[in-house]
mmCIF file of C-alpha atoms in Angstrom:
data_model
loop_
_atom_site.group_PDB
_atom_site.id
_atom_site.type_symbol
_atom_site.label_atom_id
_atom_site.label_comp_id
_atom_site.label_asym_id
_atom_site.label_seq_id
_atom_site.Cartn_x
_atom_site.Cartn_y
_atom_site.Cartn_z
ATOM 1 C CA UNK E 51 2.129 -14.662 -2.224
ATOM 2 C CA UNK E 52 2.405 -11.194 -3.651
ATOM 3 C CA UNK E 53 0.561 -8.707 -2.821
ATOM 4 C CA UNK E 54 -0.074 -5.372 -3.723
ATOM 5 C CA UNK E 55 -0.363 -1.696 -3.026
ATOM 6 C CA UNK E 56 -1.499 1.685 -4.630
ATOM 7 C CA UNK E 57 -1.997 4.697 -3.098
ATOM 8 C CA UNK E 58 -3.469 7.989 -4.997
ATOM 9 C CA UNK E 59 -3.456 11.216 -2.772
ATOM 10 C CA UNK E 60 -5.897 12.872 -3.920
ATOM 11 C CA UNK E 61 -9.495 11.314 -4.029
ATOM 12 C CA UNK E 62 -11.598 14.078 -7.125
ATOM 13 C CA UNK E 63 -11.074 11.798 -9.440
ATOM 14 C CA UNK E 64 -7.921 13.505 -11.233
ATOM 15 C CA UNK E 65 -6.092 11.112 -10.637
ATOM 16 C CA UNK E 66 -5.406 7.132 -10.882
ATOM 17 C CA UNK E 67 -4.569 4.085 -9.964
ATOM 18 C CA UNK E 68 -4.558 3.132 -13.722
ATOM 19 C CA UNK E 69 -0.510 3.485 -13.535
ATOM 20 C CA UNK E 70 0.196 1.570 -9.690
ATOM 21 C CA UNK E 71 -2.828 -1.170 -10.624
ATOM 22 C CA UNK E 72 -1.015 -2.169 -14.355
ATOM 23 C CA UNK E 73 2.951 -2.205 -12.522
ATOM 24 C CA UNK E 74 1.763 -4.393 -9.501
ATOM 25 C CA UNK E 75 -0.430 -6.359 -12.582
ATOM 26 C CA UNK E 76 2.293 -7.220 -14.619
ATOM 27 C CA UNK E 77 4.356 -7.647 -12.066
ATOM 28 C CA UNK E 78 2.506 -10.922 -11.101
ATOM 29 C CA UNK E 79 0.195 -9.521 -8.116
ATOM 30 C CA UNK E 80 -2.923 -11.271 -8.148
ATOM 31 C CA UNK E 81 -6.470 -8.506 -8.344
ATOM 32 C CA UNK E 82 -7.949 -10.458 -5.512
ATOM 33 C CA UNK E 83 -4.358 -9.055 -3.360
ATOM 34 C CA UNK E 84 -4.613 -5.237 -4.549
ATOM 35 C CA UNK E 85 -5.477 -3.173 -1.791
ATOM 36 C CA UNK E 86 -5.702 0.426 -2.597
ATOM 37 C CA UNK E 87 -6.270 4.299 -0.773
ATOM 38 C CA UNK E 88 -7.172 6.991 -2.167
ATOM 39 C CA UNK E 89 -6.146 9.601 1.016
ATOM 40 C CA UNK E 90 -3.454 11.886 1.361
ATOM 41 C CA UNK E 91 -0.171 9.706 2.086
ATOM 42 C CA UNK E 92 0.504 11.922 5.007
ATOM 43 C CA UNK E 93 -2.861 10.452 6.721
ATOM 44 C CA UNK E 94 -1.865 7.378 9.028
ATOM 45 C CA UNK E 95 -5.691 6.059 8.881
ATOM 46 C CA UNK E 96 -5.308 4.766 5.786
ATOM 47 C CA UNK E 97 -7.836 1.311 5.671
ATOM 48 C CA UNK E 98 -5.988 -0.399 1.974
ATOM 49 C CA UNK E 99 -2.685 -0.812 4.242
ATOM 50 C CA UNK E 100 -4.400 -2.431 7.260
ATOM 51 C CA UNK E 101 -6.105 -4.266 5.595
ATOM 52 C CA UNK E 102 -2.925 -5.968 3.311
ATOM 53 C CA UNK E 103 -1.106 -6.128 6.584
ATOM 54 C CA UNK E 104 -3.844 -8.100 7.589
ATOM 55 C CA UNK E 105 -3.580 -10.277 4.903
ATOM 56 C CA UNK E 106 0.169 -11.292 5.278
ATOM 57 C CA UNK E 107 1.850 -14.122 6.249
ATOM 58 C CA UNK E 108 5.236 -14.945 6.951
ATOM 59 C CA UNK E 109 7.409 -15.044 3.246
ATOM 60 C CA UNK E 110 4.914 -12.752 1.307
ATOM 61 C CA UNK E 111 5.972 -10.100 -0.721
ATOM 62 C CA UNK E 112 4.379 -6.674 -0.526
ATOM 63 C CA UNK E 113 4.844 -5.208 -3.486
ATOM 64 C CA UNK E 114 4.483 -1.090 -4.555
ATOM 65 C CA UNK E 115 4.565 0.734 -7.188
ATOM 66 C CA UNK E 116 6.704 3.156 -5.649
ATOM 67 C CA UNK E 117 8.716 3.581 -2.292
ATOM 68 C CA UNK E 118 6.557 6.985 -1.797
ATOM 69 C CA UNK E 119 3.490 4.772 -1.379
ATOM 70 C CA UNK E 120 4.032 3.547 1.869
ATOM 71 C CA UNK E 121 5.893 6.829 3.365
ATOM 72 C CA UNK E 122 5.440 10.311 3.179
ATOM 73 C CA UNK E 123 9.138 11.045 4.118
ATOM 74 C CA UNK E 124 11.761 9.310 6.280
ATOM 75 C CA UNK E 125 10.420 9.226 9.194
ATOM 76 C CA UNK E 126 7.105 7.771 8.136
ATOM 77 C CA UNK E 127 9.008 5.169 5.730
ATOM 78 C CA UNK E 128 11.069 3.593 9.070
ATOM 79 C CA UNK E 129 7.512 3.173 11.271
ATOM 80 C CA UNK E 130 5.842 1.780 8.783
ATOM 81 C CA UNK E 131 8.037 -0.498 7.792
ATOM 82 C CA UNK E 132 10.131 -1.618 11.267
ATOM 83 C CA UNK E 133 6.138 -1.979 12.107
ATOM 84 C CA UNK E 134 4.724 -5.622 12.202
ATOM 85 C CA UNK E 135 1.251 -6.608 10.803
ATOM 86 C CA UNK E 136 -1.121 -7.746 12.862
ATOM 87 C CA UNK E 137 -0.657 -11.475 13.177
ATOM 88 C CA UNK E 138 -4.035 -13.877 11.830
ATOM 89 C CA UNK E 139 -5.067 -14.070 15.749
ATOM 90 C CA UNK E 140 -5.492 -9.861 15.968
#
């Protein structure tokens, strides 16, 4: 399964997920497997990303428009990418 994650750092309406959504759909991600957050990437509490991680299973692929959607800097990216998604029993 392909899952897509979108992040827009401003929730004031000045930015949209439209370009990210279009790219993820074009890459083959099903609309039902798109997850988004409308918050600063500095926040560790991102419910959309947490929900996305919960759906991922071995062999699934997480796709983002840009890598900076996952982590705000190298340290944060390493933490996010090495933290195992919850298992179905969590």
